[in-house]
Short mmCIF file of C-alpha atoms in Angstrom, two decimals:
data_model
loop_
_atom_site.label_atom_id
_atom_site.label_comp_id
_atom_site.label_asym_id
_atom_site.label_seq_id
_atom_site.Cartn_x
_atom_site.Cartn_y
_atom_site.Cartn_z
CA MET A 1 -21.83 -16.68 -1.63
CA PRO A 2 -20.92 -17.91 2.12
CA ARG A 3 -21.85 -16.24 5.30
CA VAL A 4 -18.48 -13.90 5.82
CA THR A 5 -18.92 -14.08 9.67
CA ARG A 6 -17.73 -17.16 11.60
CA ALA A 7 -17.96 -18.75 8.40
CA LEU A 8 -14.20 -16.82 7.28
CA ALA A 9 -13.70 -16.85 11.29
CA GLY A 10 -13.54 -20.62 10.89
CA LEU A 11 -11.32 -20.24 8.09
CA GLY A 12 -9.01 -18.12 10.28
CA SER A 13 -10.21 -14.77 8.70
CA ALA A 14 -7.93 -11.68 10.11
CA LEU A 15 -7.32 -8.65 9.45
CA ALA A 16 -4.77 -6.74 9.97
CA LEU A 17 -5.11 -2.94 10.88
CA ALA A 18 -1.73 -2.33 12.57
CA ALA A 19 -0.12 1.15 12.85
CA CYS A 20 3.16 1.93 10.21
CA ALA A 21 5.77 1.56 13.09
CA THR A 22 9.16 2.93 12.64
CA THR A 23 11.16 2.69 15.58
CA SER A 24 10.61 6.29 15.68
CA GLY A 25 7.68 7.78 17.83
CA ALA A 26 -0.17 10.25 -10.56
CA GLU A 27 -0.66 10.86 -13.04
CA SER A 28 2.91 9.74 -13.64
CA GLY A 29 3.19 6.50 -11.89
CA ALA A 30 5.75 3.99 -11.47
CA GLU A 31 6.74 1.70 -14.62
CA PRO A 32 5.87 -1.96 -13.59
CA ALA A 33 8.46 -4.50 -12.81
CA SER A 34 10.24 -6.15 -15.74
CA ALA A 35 9.57 -10.28 -16.98
CA SER A 36 11.34 -12.19 -14.47
CA LYS A 37 14.84 -13.37 -15.30
CA PRO A 38 16.63 -16.16 -14.62
CA VAL A 39 19.19 -15.18 -11.66
CA SER A 40 20.89 -18.50 -10.58
CA PRO A 41 19.95 -22.22 -11.54
CA GLY A 42 19.06 -24.38 -8.98
CA PHE A 43 16.73 -22.76 -6.55
CA ASP A 44 12.82 -21.48 -6.59
CA LYS A 45 13.08 -17.79 -6.49
CA ASN A 46 8.73 -17.63 -5.27
CA PRO A 47 9.17 -20.45 -2.95
CA TYR A 48 5.93 -18.53 -1.14
CA PRO A 49 3.34 -18.12 -4.10
CA SER A 50 0.12 -16.72 -3.67
CA THR A 51 -2.66 -19.76 -2.70
CA TYR A 52 -5.38 -16.78 -3.12
CA HIS A 53 -8.82 -18.02 -4.17
CA PRO A 54 -11.16 -15.70 -5.37
CA TYR A 55 -14.23 -15.94 -2.71
CA PRO A 56 -17.32 -16.64 -5.00
CA GLY A 57 -19.56 -13.85 -6.35
CA THR A 58 -22.64 -13.27 -8.01
CA PRO A 59 -22.90 -11.26 -11.38
CA THR A 60 -23.88 -7.64 -10.20
CA ALA A 61 -25.22 -4.67 -11.70
CA LEU A 62 -24.74 -1.30 -9.59
CA VAL A 63 -27.21 1.10 -11.28
CA GLY A 64 -27.55 4.67 -11.40
CA ALA A 65 -24.28 5.57 -9.50
CA THR A 66 -22.04 9.29 -9.73
CA VAL A 67 -18.77 6.46 -10.60
CA PHE A 68 -15.18 7.38 -10.14
CA ASP A 69 -13.61 5.24 -11.95
CA GLY A 70 -9.92 5.78 -10.83
CA THR A 71 -8.25 7.24 -13.93
CA GLY A 72 -9.90 11.00 -13.57
CA ALA A 73 -12.91 9.96 -15.19
CA GLN A 74 -16.46 10.87 -13.63
CA LEU A 75 -19.35 8.91 -15.04
CA ASP A 76 -22.86 10.52 -14.01
CA ASN A 77 -25.40 7.96 -13.78
CA ALA A 78 -23.99 4.80 -14.68
CA THR A 79 -23.93 1.74 -14.25
CA VAL A 80 -20.87 -0.60 -13.31
CA LEU A 81 -21.78 -4.85 -14.35
CA LEU A 82 -19.51 -7.24 -12.68
CA ARG A 83 -19.04 -11.22 -13.46
CA GLY A 84 -17.02 -13.72 -13.09
CA GLY A 85 -14.99 -11.30 -10.88
CA LYS A 86 -14.16 -8.76 -13.32
CA VAL A 87 -15.36 -5.64 -14.47
CA GLU A 88 -17.16 -6.05 -17.40
CA ALA A 89 -18.69 -2.87 -18.17
CA VAL A 90 -19.07 0.78 -17.18
CA GLY A 91 -21.13 3.18 -18.38
CA ALA A 92 -24.61 4.65 -19.29
CA GLY A 93 -27.76 2.25 -20.57
CA LEU A 94 -26.13 -1.12 -20.54
CA ASP A 95 -28.67 -4.36 -20.24
CA THR A 96 -28.47 -5.43 -16.86
CA SER A 97 -30.41 -8.84 -17.86
CA GLY A 98 -29.29 -11.88 -15.45
CA TYR A 99 -27.42 -9.33 -13.29
CA ALA A 100 -28.25 -9.06 -9.45
CA VAL A 101 -29.41 -5.65 -9.44
CA ILE A 102 -28.79 -2.74 -6.48
CA ASP A 103 -30.63 0.39 -6.87
CA ALA A 104 -27.21 3.05 -6.51
CA ARG A 105 -29.21 6.83 -7.45
CA GLY A 106 -27.48 9.02 -5.14
CA LYS A 107 -24.77 7.06 -4.36
CA PHE A 108 -21.24 6.60 -5.27
CA VAL A 109 -19.19 3.76 -7.12
CA THR A 110 -15.20 3.84 -6.61
CA PRO A 111 -12.77 1.14 -7.36
CA GLY A 112 -11.16 -0.54 -4.05
CA VAL A 113 -9.27 1.75 -1.79
CA ILE A 114 -5.31 0.26 -2.10
CA ASP A 115 -2.53 1.73 0.64
CA ILE A 116 -0.14 1.61 -0.83
CA HIS A 117 2.24 1.81 2.82
CA SER A 118 0.75 -0.51 5.45
CA HIS A 119 2.27 -2.62 8.80
CA LEU A 120 -0.74 -4.27 9.32
CA GLY A 121 -0.56 -8.46 10.20
CA ASP A 122 3.31 -7.24 11.09
CA TYR A 123 2.67 -4.33 13.84
CA PRO A 124 -1.03 -5.85 14.03
CA THR A 125 -3.70 -5.08 17.25
CA PRO A 126 -3.69 -4.80 20.05
CA SER A 127 -0.29 -3.56 20.07
CA VAL A 128 1.73 -5.46 22.39
CA PRO A 129 5.30 -6.35 22.64
CA ALA A 130 4.63 -10.38 21.92
CA HIS A 131 2.87 -8.35 18.64
CA SER A 132 6.02 -5.99 17.06
CA ASP A 133 7.51 -7.72 14.21
CA GLY A 134 8.04 -5.18 11.63
CA ASN A 135 12.06 -4.09 12.38
CA GLU A 136 14.18 -6.60 12.19
CA ALA A 137 16.44 -4.24 13.72
CA THR A 138 19.48 -6.10 14.49
CA SER A 139 21.52 -4.69 11.15
CA PRO A 140 21.56 -1.54 9.86
CA SER A 141 21.08 -3.44 6.33
CA THR A 142 18.72 -6.73 6.41
CA PRO A 143 17.11 -6.94 2.30
CA ASP A 144 17.53 -11.12 3.21
CA VAL A 145 14.08 -10.22 5.67
CA TRP A 146 10.38 -10.86 4.43
CA ALA A 147 7.35 -8.82 5.79
CA GLU A 148 5.15 -11.75 4.53
CA HIS A 149 6.80 -13.90 7.48
CA SER A 150 5.75 -11.36 10.13
CA VAL A 151 2.08 -11.09 9.11
CA TRP A 152 -0.38 -12.26 11.09
CA PRO A 153 -3.54 -12.88 9.25
CA GLN A 154 -5.76 -12.72 12.48
CA ASP A 155 -5.14 -9.26 12.77
CA PRO A 156 -8.89 -7.70 13.24
CA GLY A 157 -7.06 -4.96 11.91
CA PHE A 158 -7.56 -5.75 8.78
CA THR A 159 -11.67 -5.96 9.00
CA ARG A 160 -11.31 -2.57 10.03
CA ALA A 161 -9.89 -1.07 6.63
CA LEU A 162 -12.08 -3.01 4.54
CA ALA A 163 -15.40 -1.82 6.72
CA ASN A 164 -14.60 1.17 7.18
CA GLY A 165 -12.03 1.95 4.39
CA GLY A 166 -12.77 0.29 2.11
CA VAL A 167 -9.98 -1.15 0.99
CA THR A 168 -9.49 -4.17 -0.97
CA SER A 169 -5.44 -4.29 -1.50
CA LEU A 170 -2.40 -2.95 0.76
CA GLN A 171 1.45 -3.37 0.74
CA ILE A 172 2.68 -4.74 4.01
CA LEU A 173 5.95 -2.86 5.06
CA PRO A 174 8.92 -3.84 6.99
CA GLY A 175 9.62 -0.79 9.29
CA SER A 176 12.31 2.03 8.80
CA ALA A 177 15.00 0.88 11.38
CA ASN A 178 17.24 0.02 9.44
CA LEU A 179 18.25 1.66 6.04
CA VAL A 180 17.11 -1.23 3.71
CA GLY A 181 14.30 -2.81 6.20
CA GLY A 182 13.64 -5.58 3.54
CA ARG A 183 11.19 -6.94 1.34
CA SER A 184 7.19 -5.73 1.00
CA VAL A 185 4.20 -7.95 0.04
CA THR A 186 1.08 -6.82 -1.16
CA LEU A 187 -2.33 -8.83 0.04
CA LYS A 188 -6.20 -9.34 -1.03
CA ASN A 189 -7.93 -7.93 1.89
CA VAL A 190 -9.62 -11.03 2.40
CA PRO A 191 -9.93 -13.85 5.08
CA SER A 192 -7.20 -16.56 4.76
CA ARG A 193 -5.72 -19.11 7.68
CA THR A 194 -2.41 -17.87 5.88
CA VAL A 195 -0.19 -14.94 4.64
CA GLN A 196 0.03 -16.88 1.43
CA GLY A 197 -4.29 -17.25 1.19
CA MET A 198 -3.82 -12.73 1.28
CA LYS A 199 -1.40 -12.87 -1.03
CA PHE A 200 -1.91 -10.83 -4.49
CA PRO A 201 -1.34 -13.08 -6.93
CA GLY A 202 1.30 -11.30 -9.69
CA ALA A 203 2.05 -8.35 -7.95
CA PRO A 204 5.44 -7.73 -7.97
CA TYR A 205 7.51 -7.44 -4.81
CA GLY A 206 8.71 -4.28 -2.76
CA MET A 207 12.13 -3.72 -1.42
CA LYS A 208 11.85 -1.00 1.82
CA MET A 209 14.64 1.76 2.09
CA ALA A 210 14.72 4.29 4.55
CA CYS A 211 17.41 7.58 5.05
CA GLY A 212 17.25 10.03 6.86
CA GLU A 213 16.81 10.17 11.31
CA ASN A 214 15.44 6.93 11.85
CA PRO A 215 18.59 4.77 11.00
CA LYS A 216 21.10 6.64 12.01
CA ARG A 217 19.52 7.11 15.08
CA VAL A 218 18.92 3.68 16.02
CA TYR A 219 22.42 2.47 15.51
CA GLY A 220 23.83 5.91 16.32
CA SER A 221 22.23 5.40 19.43
CA ARG A 222 24.06 1.63 19.51
CA ASN A 223 27.49 3.55 18.67
CA ARG A 224 27.92 2.02 15.56
CA MET A 225 27.45 2.99 11.89
CA PRO A 226 25.32 4.92 10.48
CA SER A 227 25.06 7.57 13.05
CA THR A 228 24.51 10.70 10.58
CA ARG A 229 23.54 11.25 7.05
CA MET A 230 26.42 10.58 5.32
CA GLY A 231 27.20 7.25 7.49
CA ASN A 232 23.42 6.03 5.72
CA PHE A 233 24.25 6.69 1.99
CA ALA A 234 27.97 5.37 3.13
CA VAL A 235 26.57 2.04 4.24
CA ASN A 236 23.69 2.33 1.44
CA ARG A 237 26.46 2.67 -1.43
CA GLN A 238 28.45 -0.08 -0.63
CA THR A 239 25.60 -2.25 0.11
CA TRP A 240 24.81 -1.80 -3.24
CA LEU A 241 28.56 -2.56 -4.52
CA ASP A 242 28.69 -5.52 -2.93
CA ALA A 243 24.67 -6.48 -4.58
CA LYS A 244 25.90 -5.74 -8.26
CA ALA A 245 29.40 -7.90 -7.88
CA TYR A 246 27.13 -10.37 -6.49
CA ALA A 247 25.16 -10.26 -9.35
CA LYS A 248 28.85 -10.93 -11.63
CA ASP A 249 29.02 -14.26 -10.10
CA ASP A 250 27.46 -16.81 -12.15
CA LYS A 251 28.88 -19.51 -9.65
CA LYS A 252 27.20 -17.61 -6.41
CA LYS A 253 26.99 -19.30 -2.71
CA ARG A 254 22.95 -18.35 -2.16
CA ASP A 255 23.14 -15.45 -0.24
CA LEU A 256 19.34 -13.78 0.32
CA ALA A 257 20.00 -10.76 1.16
CA LYS A 258 22.19 -10.53 -2.42
CA GLU A 259 19.51 -11.90 -4.18
CA THR A 260 16.93 -9.40 -2.73
CA LEU A 261 18.97 -6.45 -3.87
CA GLN A 262 20.45 -8.29 -7.40
CA GLY A 263 16.32 -8.57 -8.11
CA VAL A 264 16.01 -4.87 -7.88
CA LEU A 265 18.93 -4.23 -9.91
CA GLU A 266 17.10 -6.84 -12.23
CA GLY A 267 14.28 -3.93 -12.44
CA GLU A 268 12.11 -7.18 -10.96
CA ILE A 269 11.80 -5.75 -7.23
CA LEU A 270 10.57 -2.09 -6.73
CA VAL A 271 11.67 0.75 -4.32
CA HIS A 272 9.85 1.68 -1.71
CA ASN A 273 12.37 4.55 -0.03
CA HIS A 274 10.98 6.36 3.26
CA CYS A 275 12.43 9.74 3.09
CA TYR A 276 11.57 13.11 4.69
CA ARG A 277 13.28 16.05 3.47
CA ALA A 278 13.52 17.09 -0.12
CA ASP A 279 17.67 16.99 -0.45
CA GLU A 280 17.93 13.64 0.51
CA MET A 281 14.98 12.29 -1.78
CA ALA A 282 17.19 14.33 -4.51
CA LEU A 283 19.94 12.73 -3.00
CA VAL A 284 18.68 9.17 -3.52
CA MET A 285 18.22 9.28 -6.86
CA ASP A 286 21.52 10.36 -7.40
CA MET A 287 22.59 7.45 -5.69
CA ALA A 288 19.92 5.48 -7.83
CA LYS A 289 21.20 6.11 -11.09
CA GLU A 290 25.17 5.81 -10.03
CA MET A 291 23.74 1.84 -8.90
CA GLY A 292 21.68 1.08 -11.19
CA TYR A 293 18.16 0.92 -9.74
CA ARG A 294 15.21 3.06 -9.73
CA VAL A 295 13.19 4.52 -6.88
CA THR A 296 8.99 3.85 -7.70
CA ALA A 297 7.93 5.74 -4.25
CA PHE A 298 9.48 8.00 -1.66
CA HIS A 299 7.05 7.31 1.43
CA HIS A 300 5.73 10.53 4.03
CA ALA A 301 7.77 12.58 1.39
CA VAL A 302 6.60 15.43 3.39
CA GLU A 303 8.85 18.18 1.48
CA SER A 304 8.53 16.43 -1.77
CA TYR A 305 6.35 19.73 -3.24
CA LYS A 306 9.98 21.68 -3.15
CA ILE A 307 11.32 18.90 -5.72
CA GLY A 308 8.21 18.14 -8.08
CA ASP A 309 9.98 18.34 -11.29
CA LEU A 310 12.66 16.23 -10.51
CA LEU A 311 10.44 13.85 -8.95
CA ARG A 312 8.03 13.98 -12.32
CA GLU A 313 11.21 13.37 -14.28
CA ASN A 314 12.81 10.36 -12.58
CA GLY A 315 8.94 8.82 -12.22
CA ALA A 316 9.41 8.25 -8.32
CA CYS A 317 5.44 8.80 -7.06
CA SER A 318 5.03 10.17 -3.49
CA ALA A 319 2.73 8.37 -0.92
CA VAL A 320 2.17 11.32 1.14
CA TRP A 321 -0.35 12.35 4.26
CA ALA A 322 -2.82 14.95 3.91
CA ASP A 323 -1.31 16.83 6.64
CA TRP A 324 0.71 14.90 9.20
CA TYR A 325 4.09 17.09 9.78
CA GLY A 326 6.44 18.66 12.74
CA PHE A 327 6.84 15.31 14.84
CA LYS A 328 10.01 15.07 14.21
CA MET A 329 12.64 17.69 12.77
CA GLU A 330 12.90 16.36 9.45
CA SER A 331 8.71 17.01 9.09
CA TYR A 332 9.31 20.50 9.84
CA ASP A 333 8.58 21.44 6.54
CA GLY A 334 5.61 19.48 6.09
CA ILE A 335 2.58 21.53 4.44
CA PRO A 336 -0.73 20.44 4.03
CA GLU A 337 -0.52 21.80 -0.06
CA ASN A 338 2.27 18.93 -0.40
CA ALA A 339 0.06 17.04 -3.01
CA ALA A 340 -1.77 19.88 -4.90
CA LEU A 341 1.20 20.96 -5.22
CA LEU A 342 2.93 18.11 -6.48
CA GLN A 343 -0.18 17.57 -8.29
CA GLN A 344 -0.07 20.81 -10.23
CA ALA A 345 3.71 19.94 -11.38
CA GLY A 346 2.85 16.96 -13.26
CA ALA A 347 4.39 14.13 -10.53
CA CYS A 348 2.71 11.00 -9.31
CA VAL A 349 0.73 11.49 -6.05
CA VAL A 350 -0.33 8.59 -3.96
CA ILE A 351 -2.26 8.76 -0.31
CA HIS A 352 -1.27 6.43 1.97
CA SER A 353 -1.50 5.97 5.97
CA ASP A 354 1.43 4.39 8.12
CA ASP A 355 -1.34 4.25 10.66
CA GLU A 356 -3.97 1.44 11.33
CA ASN A 357 -6.55 4.33 12.06
CA GLY A 358 -5.52 5.95 8.93
CA ILE A 359 -5.94 3.43 6.61
CA GLN A 360 -9.76 3.69 7.95
CA ARG A 361 -9.85 7.35 6.07
CA LEU A 362 -7.93 7.24 3.17
CA ASN A 363 -10.29 8.80 1.12
CA GLN A 364 -10.92 11.85 3.53
CA GLU A 365 -7.08 12.25 4.13
CA ALA A 366 -7.74 13.03 0.23
CA ALA A 367 -10.06 15.07 0.43
CA LYS A 368 -8.14 17.13 2.91
CA ALA A 369 -5.24 17.10 0.66
CA GLN A 370 -7.48 18.55 -2.46
CA ALA A 371 -9.15 21.24 0.19
CA ALA A 372 -5.82 22.28 1.04
CA GLY A 373 -4.95 22.86 -3.21
CA ALA A 374 -8.21 24.81 -3.34
CA ARG A 375 -7.17 27.36 -0.49
CA MET A 376 -4.05 28.35 -2.36
CA GLY A 377 -5.89 28.37 -6.01
CA ILE A 378 -5.25 25.24 -7.20
CA ALA A 379 -8.33 23.28 -8.57
CA ILE A 380 -7.63 19.42 -8.57
CA PRO A 381 -10.87 17.42 -10.27
CA ASP A 382 -12.72 14.69 -7.76
CA GLY A 383 -11.69 12.18 -10.31
CA GLN A 384 -7.92 13.07 -10.35
CA VAL A 385 -8.39 12.59 -6.55
CA VAL A 386 -9.55 9.61 -5.92
CA GLY A 387 -7.07 8.31 -8.29
CA TRP A 388 -4.53 9.56 -5.35
CA PHE A 389 -5.92 6.38 -3.26
CA THR A 390 -6.64 3.60 -6.62
CA LEU A 391 -5.26 3.68 -9.82
CA ASN A 392 -1.81 5.53 -8.56
CA ALA A 393 -0.95 3.97 -5.85
CA ALA A 394 -1.51 0.49 -7.83
CA LYS A 395 1.00 2.03 -10.54
CA ALA A 396 3.73 2.19 -7.72
CA MET A 397 3.08 -0.95 -6.58
CA GLY A 398 2.99 -2.69 -9.92
CA ILE A 399 0.11 -3.91 -10.50
CA ASP A 400 -2.42 -1.36 -12.31
CA SER A 401 -2.86 -3.61 -15.12
CA MET A 402 -4.97 -5.74 -12.76
CA THR A 403 -6.24 -3.19 -10.45
CA GLY A 404 -6.84 0.10 -9.43
CA SER A 405 -9.52 1.42 -11.94
CA LEU A 406 -12.41 -0.14 -13.54
CA GLU A 407 -12.06 -0.96 -16.40
CA PRO A 408 -13.21 -3.70 -18.47
CA GLY A 409 -11.26 -7.10 -17.34
CA LYS A 410 -9.93 -5.33 -14.53
CA MET A 411 -10.65 -7.38 -10.81
CA GLY A 412 -13.91 -6.82 -9.40
CA ASP A 413 -12.84 -4.88 -6.76
CA VAL A 414 -15.29 -2.00 -5.65
CA VAL A 415 -16.42 0.15 -3.01
CA LEU A 416 -20.47 1.57 -3.21
CA TRP A 417 -19.96 4.83 -0.96
CA ASN A 418 -23.39 5.85 0.71
CA GLY A 419 -22.71 9.50 -0.59
CA ASP A 420 -19.83 11.63 -1.71
CA PRO A 421 -16.31 9.58 -1.35
CA LEU A 422 -14.49 12.45 -0.68
CA SER A 423 -16.81 13.83 1.75
CA VAL A 424 -16.49 12.87 5.59
CA TYR A 425 -19.80 11.73 6.26
CA SER A 426 -19.34 9.02 3.82
CA ARG A 427 -18.94 5.28 4.52
CA PRO A 428 -18.42 2.27 2.15
CA GLU A 429 -21.90 0.50 2.04
CA LYS A 430 -20.49 -2.44 0.05
CA VAL A 431 -17.42 -3.60 -0.64
CA TRP A 432 -16.45 -6.19 -3.68
CA VAL A 433 -13.05 -7.97 -4.04
CA ASP A 434 -12.51 -9.69 -6.92
CA GLY A 435 -16.48 -9.65 -7.42
CA ALA A 436 -17.20 -11.50 -3.64
CA LEU A 437 -19.11 -9.00 -1.64
CA LEU A 438 -17.26 -9.54 1.29
CA PHE A 439 -19.13 -6.49 2.92
CA ASP A 440 -22.28 -4.95 3.73
CA ALA A 441 -23.22 -2.33 6.18
CA ASP A 442 -27.14 -3.87 6.04
CA ASP A 443 -26.18 -7.48 6.40
CA PRO A 444 -24.79 -7.83 9.63
CA LYS A 445 -23.87 -11.47 8.85
CA ARG A 446 -21.93 -10.34 6.42
CA ARG A 447 -18.56 -8.71 8.15
CA PRO A 448 -15.83 -10.75 8.48
CA VAL A 449 -14.75 -11.87 12.26
CA SER A 450 -10.89 -12.94 12.57
CA ASP A 451 -10.45 -16.10 15.34
CA PHE A 452 -8.67 -13.31 17.64
CA GLU A 453 -12.38 -11.56 17.67
CA LEU A 454 -14.45 -14.61 18.33
CA GLY A 455 -16.68 -14.10 22.05
CA GLN A 456 -14.64 -10.97 22.31
CA GLN A 457 -16.73 -7.92 23.18
CA GLY A 458 -17.63 -5.58 20.29
CA GLU A 459 -17.12 -9.15 17.78
CA GLY A 460 -18.10 -8.19 14.41
CA ASP A 461 -18.56 -4.42 15.25
CA VAL A 462 -18.21 -1.86 12.23
CA LYS A 463 -16.17 0.92 14.65
#
C-alpha cells in the first residue's frame, strides 16, 4: 500500500473537521431509500457521481480482540478477517493463513465510526469568513443548494476525525439558518483531490430541514417571514404544496429546488430535521404525514426523551449529543439521560457531533450518555452503545446494507482501539477504510496530510 502522508497530500488530500455551524451561536433505524424512480426525462438526476475508488489494501487478520460488531453483539477473543476491501469473516478459531496477522489481544475492534451530522469541508479549519460556506442564508427555503458544492477536500479536520475518532464515513449537512437548507452528502473519510472522490458510492442524498429558533431568528431579524414558529410551519407547508403540484406536472420546466423536494416525496432523498423541542418534533411528524414524506432523523433533539414512543412509532431516529443543553431556550430542557431514555423506549439512538472537535470523540460521548443512563438505573450493554455511533447512524443515512457493522460482505471499515472504546483513555490505534490501512498510530508515515497543512507547524501531528 502506498504511504499515506505526502503521497496523499500530493493527491490534494484534505480531511475536514469543521464545526457544525448554524447561524446561531436504533434499534429501529430509518428505512433505506427506495429504488430510484424516473422524475423527468431528458436530464441526469446524478450529475456529480461518486468517483471514489478504495485505496489498495492487504488481506489482514485482527486476532484475539474483543469485538463489538455494531449489531449489539460482543465477541471475546475473536478474529476479524479483511480481504478485497470487505469484511470476510468474524469469529473464533478462523484460519488466518494468507493474511497479514495483527496481534489484537487486549485490544478492541469496532466498525468504523460514522458521524451523521458534520459540517467538515463546508465550515473547514481554519474557521475564517472566507471558509464559511455552510448556510445559504438568503432565503428561508433553499432546497436547490447541495452541500457537496461547498466541501473543501483539503480541510485538515478530516484527518483529525480519522486519526483521533476513527471516523470512516460522515454526512455533510448544510447549516440550519433555513427551514430547508439543501441536500446533504455522505462521504468516505479518505484523502482526495475532489469531493466526488470522497462521495460514498450508492449512498442516498439527504435533505436538511430546520425548525425552531434558528430560521425564525435569521429571517425575523430581517423583518420577513418566518419570524415565529407558526410562520415556520406556514412557509414549510406551502413549500411542500408547491412541490406536490410540481411533481404532478409531466411537462414541467426544471426547478432544482422542487426536484429535491420531489425526491423526498418519492422516498429517494432522506429528511434530516434539525429540531430541539418535543412539541415541535411531534408537529413536524404530523406535517410529514399531511404532505406525504417521512423524517428519517431528528438532529440535536434534546427533548426526544419526552416523546420516545412517538419517535419509535414513526420510525424516526434521534441524532443527539450526550449532554449539550442550555445554550439557547429551545435547548433548556436537555438532559444527559436523553439517549438512555430513548433506548429504553425502543427508539433509534444515534450519537452525532455537529462539531469539529466532537467528531473526534463520538465514542466518549456515547459512553457519557451510557453512564448517565446507568446512574438512573437504565443499564445499556456496551455492544448496543457502540451501535449508536456505527450501525444506527448507517441506518439513518441509508447505508447500513454497505457499512456500519462487521458482517461478511460489508465494507472493511474497521477501527482497532488500544483499549475499551467506551473509555476516555482509549484511542484508535489503526483505522481501515474499505480494507485499506489509512491510519496507524505506530507509523508516523501513515498519517494523511492535506495540501493545506504542508510546511506548516504540526504537519501530520495527531492531536
